[in-house]
Amino acid sequence: MKELVVQNYNHPSIVVWGLSNEITMGGENEELLANHRELNELCHSMDKTRLTTMAQVSMLDTTSEMNHVSDVISYNHYFGWYGGDVEDNAVWFDKFHEENPTICLGVSEYGCEAVLKWHTSKPEMGDYSEEYQAYYHYRMLETFRTRPYLWSTHVWNMFDFAADKRDEGGVKGRNNKGLVTFDRKTKKDSFFLYKAYWSEVPFIHLAKKRYVYRNEEKTEVLVYTNQASVSLYVNGVLFETKTGDKVFSFEVPLNKKTTKLMAVSGELKDKSIVKKVEKPYAAYNLEAESGAVTNWFDPEGNTVEVKIDPNYFSIKDKIKDIMANEEGKAMMDAFIAKMMSQMASREGGMDIPKGAMKMMLGFTIERIAKMAKEMIPEGAVSELNTELQKIKK
């Protein structure tokens, strides 16, 4: 900490000194709390002009003493990506602020992944589509601008970046949370959302340009701009003019093989095309490309394909949804108890904080299993899925 302050004391971009990041992921104890109090006092003794902060992780309970150490705090939240729904962020912020009105709260990380070849008209959490990432960031930006009590927000991340152990969204060795691609060349739709909210330079952007082949009778056309009105032209004819703020939505019928779109605001223009196809374009869908199965392991360690009937519960459902079903709850209670027992029996044991347990209810079993696969016995996931597929939704 001394080196950090001495080396960066005169750096103009340093706003606050950070004591730690997600340090309570493994739980809390008095020694950890005392250590942070010492670090906080050290920072203030070396620099009386700046505040201190900590980046907490979602699972840290809102009543934790760790939130009373630094001058301000922030949380890393991924509701709407790793678990829960994007709308859960607003609920959590308001609850925290109500319980802790004197604590200055910020958001030190938030984001979700988008791989530019995946597209859909019905974006869902975990589909890695450009459309879901744009929806997620739209909801987050709206959440932030209606909550002035947040002292800061930090989107994760500006660019896709290398991450050796990751294998998500059909891309190995990369974290795809960037608003811009890894090579810095292509701005994703979500980038232009931030431009609409933050930039004063006039611009207009037709979203979903890479989502060319669509099979619905009507399609949503989205326009992002910092202008007050937008006119949409369809095949050269004025379709509709709307006034609004940041995001403009139009429902356009697809009654031709090729539909040419042009968004206009004053002198600003942007164009795109949509091509009507008879059935969903499989190349846009991650699961369709991979065969709509999930690979796990049987009790002997052999790779097996786990097939999913969407009319029945499966490892792709959130734990809270499964447990809302009486039969599903009994099954999940037994599974969780078994996993906890096996974790506790490992060398050194494992204590899962109560905040983590509560947060996990918003995760799918598949998501948890992928994050903690070293701790889950081979065969457990596929066996559970087999049993869940017997319970009708």
CSV table of C-alpha atoms in Angstrom, one decimal:
chain,number,residue,atom,x,y,z
A,1,MET,CA,0.0,0.0,0.0
A,2,LYS,CA,2.9,2.4,0.8
A,3,GLU,CA,4.4,1.7,-2.7
A,4,LEU,CA,1.0,2.3,-4.3
A,5,VAL,CA,0.5,5.6,-2.7
A,6,VAL,CA,4.1,6.9,-3.1
A,7,GLN,CA,4.3,5.9,-6.8
A,8,ASN,CA,0.9,7.3,-7.8
A,9,TYR,CA,0.5,10.2,-5.4
A,10,ASN,CA,0.8,12.9,-8.1
A,11,HIS,CA,-1.1,10.9,-10.8
A,12,PRO,CA,-4.0,13.1,-11.9
A,13,SER,CA,-6.3,10.1,-12.6
A,14,ILE,CA,-6.2,8.8,-9.1
A,15,VAL,CA,-9.5,9.7,-7.4
A,16,VAL,CA,-9.6,7.3,-4.5
A,17,TRP,CA,-7.2,4.7,-3.0
A,18,GLY,CA,-8.5,1.1,-3.2
A,19,LEU,CA,-7.9,-1.1,-0.2
A,20,SER,CA,-8.9,-4.4,-1.8
A,21,ASN,CA,-11.0,-6.1,-4.5
A,22,GLU,CA,-13.5,-9.0,-3.8
A,23,ILE,CA,-11.4,-9.9,-0.7
A,24,THR,CA,-14.4,-11.5,1.1
A,25,MET,CA,-15.1,-14.0,-1.6
A,26,GLY,CA,-13.8,-16.7,0.7
A,27,GLY,CA,-15.6,-15.3,3.8
A,28,GLU,CA,-15.0,-12.8,6.6
A,29,ASN,CA,-13.1,-12.9,9.9
A,30,GLU,CA,-11.8,-10.5,12.5
A,31,GLU,CA,-8.2,-10.6,11.2
A,32,LEU,CA,-9.3,-9.5,7.7
A,33,LEU,CA,-11.4,-6.7,9.2
A,34,ALA,CA,-8.5,-5.5,11.4
A,35,ASN,CA,-6.1,-5.6,8.4
A,36,HIS,CA,-8.4,-3.4,6.3
A,37,ARG,CA,-8.7,-0.9,9.2
A,38,GLU,CA,-4.9,-0.7,9.3
A,39,LEU,CA,-4.7,-0.2,5.6
A,40,ASN,CA,-7.3,2.5,5.7
A,41,GLU,CA,-5.5,4.4,8.4
A,42,LEU,CA,-2.2,4.1,6.5
A,43,CYS,CA,-3.7,5.6,3.4
A,44,HIS,CA,-5.0,8.6,5.3
A,45,SER,CA,-1.7,9.1,7.1
A,46,MET,CA,0.1,9.2,3.7
A,47,ASP,CA,-2.5,11.2,1.7
A,48,LYS,CA,-4.9,13.5,3.5
A,49,THR,CA,-6.5,14.7,0.2
A,50,ARG,CA,-8.0,11.5,-1.1
A,51,LEU,CA,-10.7,9.1,0.1
A,52,THR,CA,-10.4,5.3,0.4
A,53,THR,CA,-12.7,2.7,-1.1
A,54,MET,CA,-13.2,-1.1,-1.5
A,55,ALA,CA,-14.6,-3.2,-4.3
A,56,GLN,CA,-16.9,-5.6,-2.6
A,57,VAL,CA,-18.4,-8.7,-4.2
A,58,SER,CA,-22.2,-9.3,-4.5
A,59,MET,CA,-22.2,-12.1,-2.0
A,60,LEU,CA,-21.0,-9.8,0.8
A,61,ASP,CA,-23.9,-9.2,3.1
A,62,THR,CA,-25.2,-5.6,3.1
A,63,THR,CA,-24.9,-5.4,6.9
A,64,SER,CA,-21.2,-6.5,7.0
A,65,GLU,CA,-18.7,-4.5,9.1
A,66,MET,CA,-16.4,-4.5,6.0
A,67,ASN,CA,-18.7,-1.9,4.5
A,68,HIS,CA,-17.8,0.5,7.4
A,69,VAL,CA,-14.0,0.6,6.9
A,70,SER,CA,-13.3,2.8,3.9
A,71,ASP,CA,-14.7,6.3,3.2
A,72,VAL,CA,-16.8,5.1,0.3
A,73,ILE,CA,-17.5,1.6,-1.1
A,74,SER,CA,-18.4,0.0,-4.3
A,75,TYR,CA,-19.8,-3.4,-5.3
A,76,ASN,CA,-19.0,-5.7,-8.2
A,77,HIS,CA,-22.4,-6.9,-9.5
A,78,TYR,CA,-23.3,-9.2,-12.3
A,79,PHE,CA,-27.0,-9.7,-11.7
A,80,GLY,CA,-28.4,-10.4,-15.2
A,81,TRP,CA,-25.3,-12.3,-16.3
A,82,TYR,CA,-23.8,-14.8,-13.9
A,83,GLY,CA,-27.2,-15.1,-12.1
A,84,GLY,CA,-30.4,-13.4,-11.3
A,85,ASP,CA,-32.0,-10.8,-13.6
A,86,VAL,CA,-30.7,-7.5,-14.7
A,87,GLU,CA,-33.6,-5.8,-12.9
A,88,ASP,CA,-32.2,-7.2,-9.7
A,89,ASN,CA,-29.5,-4.6,-9.7
A,90,ALA,CA,-32.0,-1.7,-9.1
A,91,VAL,CA,-33.7,-3.7,-6.3
A,92,TRP,CA,-30.4,-4.4,-4.6
A,93,PHE,CA,-29.1,-0.8,-4.9
A,94,ASP,CA,-32.3,0.6,-3.3
A,95,LYS,CA,-32.3,-2.0,-0.5
A,96,PHE,CA,-28.7,-1.2,0.3
A,97,HIS,CA,-29.3,2.5,0.3
A,98,GLU,CA,-32.3,2.2,2.5
A,99,GLU,CA,-30.5,0.0,5.0
A,100,ASN,CA,-27.3,2.1,4.9
A,101,PRO,CA,-28.2,5.7,4.0
A,102,THR,CA,-24.9,7.1,5.3
A,103,ILE,CA,-22.7,4.8,3.2
A,104,CYS,CA,-21.6,6.3,-0.1
A,105,LEU,CA,-22.3,3.5,-2.6
A,106,GLY,CA,-20.8,2.9,-6.1
A,107,VAL,CA,-20.6,0.1,-8.7
A,108,SER,CA,-17.1,-1.0,-9.4
A,109,GLU,CA,-17.9,-3.7,-12.0
A,110,TYR,CA,-20.9,-4.7,-14.1
A,111,GLY,CA,-21.2,-6.2,-17.6
A,112,CYS,CA,-22.1,-9.1,-19.7
A,113,GLU,CA,-20.6,-10.9,-22.7
A,114,ALA,CA,-21.4,-10.6,-26.4
A,115,VAL,CA,-19.9,-12.5,-29.3
A,116,LEU,CA,-20.7,-10.7,-32.6
A,117,LYS,CA,-21.8,-13.8,-34.5
A,118,TRP,CA,-24.7,-14.6,-32.1
A,119,HIS,CA,-28.0,-12.8,-32.7
A,120,THR,CA,-31.6,-13.2,-31.7
A,121,SER,CA,-35.0,-11.3,-31.6
A,122,LYS,CA,-35.6,-12.8,-28.1
A,123,PRO,CA,-32.4,-12.0,-26.1
A,124,GLU,CA,-31.9,-14.0,-22.9
A,125,MET,CA,-29.3,-14.0,-20.2
A,126,GLY,CA,-26.4,-16.3,-21.2
A,127,ASP,CA,-27.1,-16.4,-24.9
A,128,TYR,CA,-23.9,-14.3,-25.6
A,129,SER,CA,-25.8,-12.4,-28.3
A,130,GLU,CA,-25.1,-8.8,-29.2
A,131,GLU,CA,-28.8,-8.0,-28.6
A,132,TYR,CA,-28.8,-9.3,-25.0
A,133,GLN,CA,-25.6,-7.3,-24.2
A,134,ALA,CA,-27.3,-4.1,-25.5
A,135,TYR,CA,-30.5,-4.8,-23.6
A,136,TYR,CA,-28.4,-5.4,-20.4
A,137,HIS,CA,-26.5,-2.2,-20.7
A,138,TYR,CA,-29.7,-0.2,-21.5
A,139,ARG,CA,-31.3,-1.5,-18.3
A,140,MET,CA,-28.1,-0.6,-16.3
A,141,LEU,CA,-27.8,2.9,-17.7
A,142,GLU,CA,-31.5,3.6,-16.9
A,143,THR,CA,-30.9,2.2,-13.4
A,144,PHE,CA,-27.9,4.5,-12.9
A,145,ARG,CA,-29.5,7.7,-14.1
A,146,THR,CA,-32.5,7.4,-11.8
A,147,ARG,CA,-30.3,6.7,-8.7
A,148,PRO,CA,-28.2,9.9,-8.0
A,149,TYR,CA,-27.0,8.4,-4.7
A,150,LEU,CA,-24.5,6.2,-6.6
A,151,TRP,CA,-21.1,8.0,-6.5
A,152,SER,CA,-19.6,6.0,-9.4
A,153,THR,CA,-20.2,3.3,-12.0
A,154,HIS,CA,-17.5,1.4,-13.9
A,155,VAL,CA,-18.5,-0.7,-16.9
A,156,TRP,CA,-16.6,-4.0,-17.3
A,157,ASN,CA,-15.1,-3.8,-19.9
A,158,MET,CA,-14.2,-1.4,-22.7
A,159,PHE,CA,-12.6,-4.1,-24.9
A,160,ASP,CA,-12.8,-7.9,-25.1
A,161,PHE,CA,-9.6,-9.2,-23.4
A,162,ALA,CA,-7.5,-12.3,-23.1
A,163,ALA,CA,-8.3,-14.7,-20.3
A,164,ASP,CA,-6.5,-18.0,-20.7
A,165,LYS,CA,-8.8,-20.3,-18.7
A,166,ARG,CA,-12.1,-19.1,-20.1
A,167,ASP,CA,-14.1,-21.0,-22.7
A,168,GLU,CA,-17.4,-19.2,-23.0
A,169,GLY,CA,-19.7,-18.2,-25.8
A,170,GLY,CA,-17.9,-20.5,-28.3
A,171,VAL,CA,-14.7,-18.5,-27.8
A,172,LYS,CA,-11.7,-19.9,-26.0
A,173,GLY,CA,-9.2,-17.8,-24.0
A,174,ARG,CA,-11.2,-14.6,-24.1
A,175,ASN,CA,-13.5,-12.6,-21.9
A,176,ASN,CA,-16.1,-11.1,-24.3
A,177,LYS,CA,-17.6,-8.4,-22.0
A,178,GLY,CA,-16.1,-5.6,-24.0
A,179,LEU,CA,-18.1,-2.8,-25.7
A,180,VAL,CA,-15.5,-3.1,-28.4
A,181,THR,CA,-13.9,-6.2,-29.9
A,182,PHE,CA,-10.5,-7.6,-28.9
A,183,ASP,CA,-8.7,-6.0,-31.9
A,184,ARG,CA,-10.2,-2.6,-31.1
A,185,LYS,CA,-11.8,-2.4,-34.6
A,186,THR,CA,-15.5,-3.1,-34.1
A,187,LYS,CA,-17.8,-1.3,-31.8
A,188,LYS,CA,-20.6,-3.5,-30.5
A,189,ASP,CA,-24.2,-2.0,-30.3
A,190,SER,CA,-23.7,-1.5,-26.6
A,191,PHE,CA,-20.9,1.0,-27.2
A,192,PHE,CA,-23.3,3.2,-29.1
A,193,LEU,CA,-25.8,3.1,-26.1
A,194,TYR,CA,-23.1,4.7,-24.0
A,195,LYS,CA,-22.5,7.3,-26.7
A,196,ALA,CA,-26.2,8.1,-26.7
A,197,TYR,CA,-26.1,8.6,-22.9
A,198,TRP,CA,-22.8,10.3,-22.5
A,199,SER,CA,-21.7,12.1,-25.7
A,200,GLU,CA,-22.7,15.5,-26.7
A,201,VAL,CA,-21.4,15.0,-30.3
A,202,PRO,CA,-24.5,14.5,-32.5
A,203,PHE,CA,-24.8,11.0,-33.9
A,204,ILE,CA,-27.3,8.3,-34.9
A,205,HIS,CA,-26.9,4.5,-34.9
A,206,LEU,CA,-29.1,1.8,-36.3
A,207,ALA,CA,-28.6,-1.2,-34.0
A,208,LYS,CA,-28.6,-4.9,-35.1
A,209,LYS,CA,-26.7,-4.4,-38.3
A,210,ARG,CA,-25.1,-7.8,-38.0
A,211,TYR,CA,-28.5,-9.4,-37.4
A,212,VAL,CA,-29.4,-9.5,-41.1
A,213,TYR,CA,-31.3,-12.8,-41.5
A,214,ARG,CA,-34.6,-12.8,-39.6
A,215,ASN,CA,-37.8,-14.9,-39.9
A,216,GLU,CA,-40.4,-13.0,-38.0
A,217,GLU,CA,-43.4,-11.3,-39.6
A,218,LYS,CA,-42.5,-8.1,-37.7
A,219,THR,CA,-39.2,-7.1,-36.4
A,220,GLU,CA,-38.0,-4.5,-33.9
A,221,VAL,CA,-35.7,-1.8,-35.2
A,222,LEU,CA,-33.7,0.0,-32.6
A,223,VAL,CA,-32.1,3.4,-33.1
A,224,TYR,CA,-29.6,4.9,-30.6
A,225,THR,CA,-29.0,8.6,-30.7
A,226,ASN,CA,-28.5,11.7,-28.6
A,227,GLN,CA,-31.0,13.6,-30.8
A,228,ALA,CA,-34.6,14.3,-29.8
A,229,SER,CA,-36.4,12.8,-32.8
A,230,VAL,CA,-35.8,10.1,-35.3
A,231,SER,CA,-37.4,9.3,-38.7
A,232,LEU,CA,-37.3,5.8,-40.0
A,233,TYR,CA,-37.4,5.1,-43.7
A,234,VAL,CA,-38.3,1.6,-44.9
A,235,ASN,CA,-37.4,0.8,-48.5
A,236,GLY,CA,-37.1,4.5,-49.2
A,237,VAL,CA,-40.5,5.5,-47.8
A,238,LEU,CA,-41.0,7.3,-44.5
A,239,PHE,CA,-42.3,4.7,-42.1
A,240,GLU,CA,-42.6,6.7,-38.8
A,241,THR,CA,-41.2,9.7,-37.0
A,242,LYS,CA,-40.8,9.5,-33.2
A,243,THR,CA,-39.6,11.9,-30.5
A,244,GLY,CA,-37.9,10.5,-27.5
A,245,ASP,CA,-34.7,10.0,-25.5
A,246,LYS,CA,-31.6,7.8,-26.2
A,247,VAL,CA,-33.4,4.7,-27.5
A,248,PHE,CA,-36.1,4.6,-30.3
A,249,SER,CA,-38.0,1.4,-31.1
A,250,PHE,CA,-40.0,0.7,-34.3
A,251,GLU,CA,-42.0,-2.3,-35.2
A,252,VAL,CA,-41.4,-2.9,-38.9
A,253,PRO,CA,-43.2,-5.6,-41.0
A,254,LEU,CA,-41.0,-7.9,-43.1
A,255,ASN,CA,-43.1,-8.3,-46.2
A,256,LYS,CA,-40.2,-8.3,-48.7
A,257,LYS,CA,-37.2,-10.5,-49.1
A,258,THR,CA,-34.9,-7.5,-48.5
A,259,THR,CA,-35.9,-4.6,-46.3
A,260,LYS,CA,-33.7,-1.5,-46.5
A,261,LEU,CA,-33.7,0.7,-43.4
A,262,MET,CA,-32.5,4.3,-42.9
A,263,ALA,CA,-32.6,6.2,-39.7
A,264,VAL,CA,-32.6,10.0,-40.1
A,265,SER,CA,-32.3,12.9,-37.6
A,266,GLY,CA,-31.6,16.2,-39.3
A,267,GLU,CA,-28.5,15.8,-41.3
A,268,LEU,CA,-27.6,12.5,-39.5
A,269,LYS,CA,-28.2,9.2,-41.3
A,270,ASP,CA,-27.5,5.5,-40.7
A,271,LYS,CA,-28.5,2.5,-42.9
A,272,SER,CA,-28.9,-1.2,-42.6
A,273,ILE,CA,-30.7,-4.1,-44.3
A,274,VAL,CA,-32.8,-7.1,-43.1
A,275,LYS,CA,-33.3,-10.2,-45.2
A,276,LYS,CA,-36.4,-12.3,-44.6
A,277,VAL,CA,-35.8,-16.1,-44.2
A,278,GLU,CA,-38.3,-19.0,-43.7
A,279,LYS,CA,-36.9,-20.3,-40.5
A,280,PRO,CA,-34.5,-19.1,-37.7
A,281,TYR,CA,-31.0,-18.7,-39.0
A,282,ALA,CA,-29.1,-21.5,-37.1
A,283,ALA,CA,-25.7,-19.8,-37.6
A,284,TYR,CA,-26.8,-17.0,-35.3
A,285,ASN,CA,-27.5,-19.3,-32.3
A,286,LEU,CA,-24.8,-20.7,-30.1
A,287,GLU,CA,-26.7,-23.7,-28.9
A,288,ALA,CA,-28.0,-24.5,-32.4
A,289,GLU,CA,-24.4,-24.6,-33.7
A,290,SER,CA,-23.3,-26.8,-30.9
A,291,GLY,CA,-26.2,-29.3,-31.3
A,292,ALA,CA,-28.3,-28.0,-28.4
A,293,VAL,CA,-26.7,-30.2,-25.9
A,294,THR,CA,-24.4,-29.7,-22.9
A,295,ASN,CA,-21.4,-31.9,-22.4
A,296,TRP,CA,-20.8,-33.2,-18.9
A,297,PHE,CA,-19.3,-36.4,-17.4
A,298,ASP,CA,-20.8,-39.7,-16.3
A,299,PRO,CA,-19.8,-41.4,-13.0
A,300,GLU,CA,-17.0,-43.2,-14.9
A,301,GLY,CA,-15.6,-39.9,-16.2
A,302,ASN,CA,-16.8,-40.4,-19.8
A,303,THR,CA,-18.1,-37.4,-21.7
A,304,VAL,CA,-21.9,-37.6,-22.2
A,305,GLU,CA,-24.3,-35.3,-24.0
A,306,VAL,CA,-27.0,-33.9,-21.7
A,307,LYS,CA,-30.1,-33.3,-23.8
A,308,ILE,CA,-32.8,-30.8,-22.6
A,309,ASP,CA,-36.6,-30.9,-23.0
A,310,PRO,CA,-37.6,-27.3,-22.3
A,311,ASN,CA,-41.0,-28.4,-21.0
A,312,TYR,CA,-39.3,-30.0,-18.0
A,313,PHE,CA,-36.9,-28.7,-15.4
A,314,SER,CA,-33.2,-29.0,-16.2
A,315,ILE,CA,-29.8,-27.8,-15.2
A,316,LYS,CA,-30.4,-24.7,-17.4
A,317,ASP,CA,-33.1,-23.5,-15.0
A,318,LYS,CA,-32.4,-21.1,-12.1
A,319,ILE,CA,-32.3,-22.8,-8.7
A,320,LYS,CA,-35.1,-20.4,-7.3
A,321,ASP,CA,-37.4,-21.5,-10.1
A,322,ILE,CA,-36.8,-25.2,-9.5
A,323,MET,CA,-37.3,-24.7,-5.8
A,324,ALA,CA,-40.6,-23.0,-6.3
A,325,ASN,CA,-41.9,-26.5,-7.4
A,326,GLU,CA,-42.5,-28.8,-4.4
A,327,GLU,CA,-40.9,-31.8,-6.0
A,328,GLY,CA,-38.1,-29.7,-7.4
A,329,LYS,CA,-37.3,-28.2,-4.0
A,330,ALA,CA,-37.0,-31.6,-2.4
A,331,MET,CA,-34.6,-32.7,-5.1
A,332,MET,CA,-32.5,-29.5,-4.8
A,333,ASP,CA,-32.4,-29.6,-1.0
A,334,ALA,CA,-31.0,-33.1,-1.2
A,335,PHE,CA,-28.5,-32.2,-3.9
A,336,ILE,CA,-27.3,-29.1,-2.1
A,337,ALA,CA,-26.9,-31.0,1.2
A,338,LYS,CA,-24.9,-33.6,-0.6
A,339,MET,CA,-22.6,-31.0,-2.3
A,340,MET,CA,-22.1,-29.1,1.0
A,341,SER,CA,-21.2,-32.4,2.8
A,342,GLN,CA,-18.7,-33.3,0.1
A,343,MET,CA,-17.1,-29.8,0.2
A,344,ALA,CA,-16.9,-29.8,4.0
A,345,SER,CA,-15.1,-33.2,3.9
A,346,ARG,CA,-12.4,-31.9,1.6
A,347,GLU,CA,-9.0,-31.0,3.2
A,348,GLY,CA,-9.4,-27.6,4.9
A,349,GLY,CA,-13.2,-27.7,4.4
A,350,MET,CA,-15.2,-24.9,2.8
A,351,ASP,CA,-17.5,-22.3,4.3
A,352,ILE,CA,-19.9,-20.7,1.9
A,353,PRO,CA,-21.0,-17.2,3.2
A,354,LYS,CA,-24.7,-16.8,3.7
A,355,GLY,CA,-24.7,-13.9,1.1
A,356,ALA,CA,-23.2,-16.3,-1.4
A,357,MET,CA,-25.9,-18.9,-0.8
A,358,LYS,CA,-28.7,-16.4,-1.2
A,359,MET,CA,-27.1,-15.1,-4.4
A,360,MET,CA,-26.7,-18.6,-5.9
A,361,LEU,CA,-30.5,-19.0,-5.9
A,362,GLY,CA,-30.6,-16.7,-9.0
A,363,PHE,CA,-28.0,-18.9,-10.8
A,364,THR,CA,-28.7,-21.8,-13.1
A,365,ILE,CA,-27.3,-25.1,-12.0
A,366,GLU,CA,-25.3,-25.3,-15.2
A,367,ARG,CA,-23.7,-21.9,-14.5
A,368,ILE,CA,-22.7,-22.8,-10.9
A,369,ALA,CA,-21.4,-26.2,-12.1
A,370,LYS,CA,-19.2,-24.5,-14.7
A,371,MET,CA,-17.8,-22.1,-12.2
A,372,ALA,CA,-17.1,-24.7,-9.5
A,373,LYS,CA,-16.5,-27.8,-11.6
A,374,GLU,CA,-13.4,-28.8,-9.7
A,375,MET,CA,-15.6,-29.2,-6.5
A,376,ILE,CA,-18.4,-31.1,-8.1
A,377,PRO,CA,-18.0,-34.9,-8.5
A,378,GLU,CA,-18.1,-36.3,-12.0
A,379,GLY,CA,-21.6,-37.6,-12.9
A,380,ALA,CA,-23.4,-35.4,-10.4
A,381,VAL,CA,-24.6,-32.8,-12.9
A,382,SER,CA,-25.8,-35.2,-15.6
A,383,GLU,CA,-27.5,-37.4,-12.9
A,384,LEU,CA,-29.3,-34.3,-11.5
A,385,ASN,CA,-30.4,-33.3,-14.9
A,386,THR,CA,-31.8,-36.7,-15.6
A,387,GLU,CA,-33.9,-36.5,-12.4
A,388,LEU,CA,-35.0,-32.9,-13.1
A,389,GLN,CA,-36.2,-33.8,-16.6
A,390,LYS,CA,-38.8,-36.0,-14.9
A,391,ILE,CA,-40.5,-32.9,-13.3
A,392,LYS,CA,-42.8,-31.0,-15.6
A,393,LYS,CA,-42.8,-27.2,-15.4
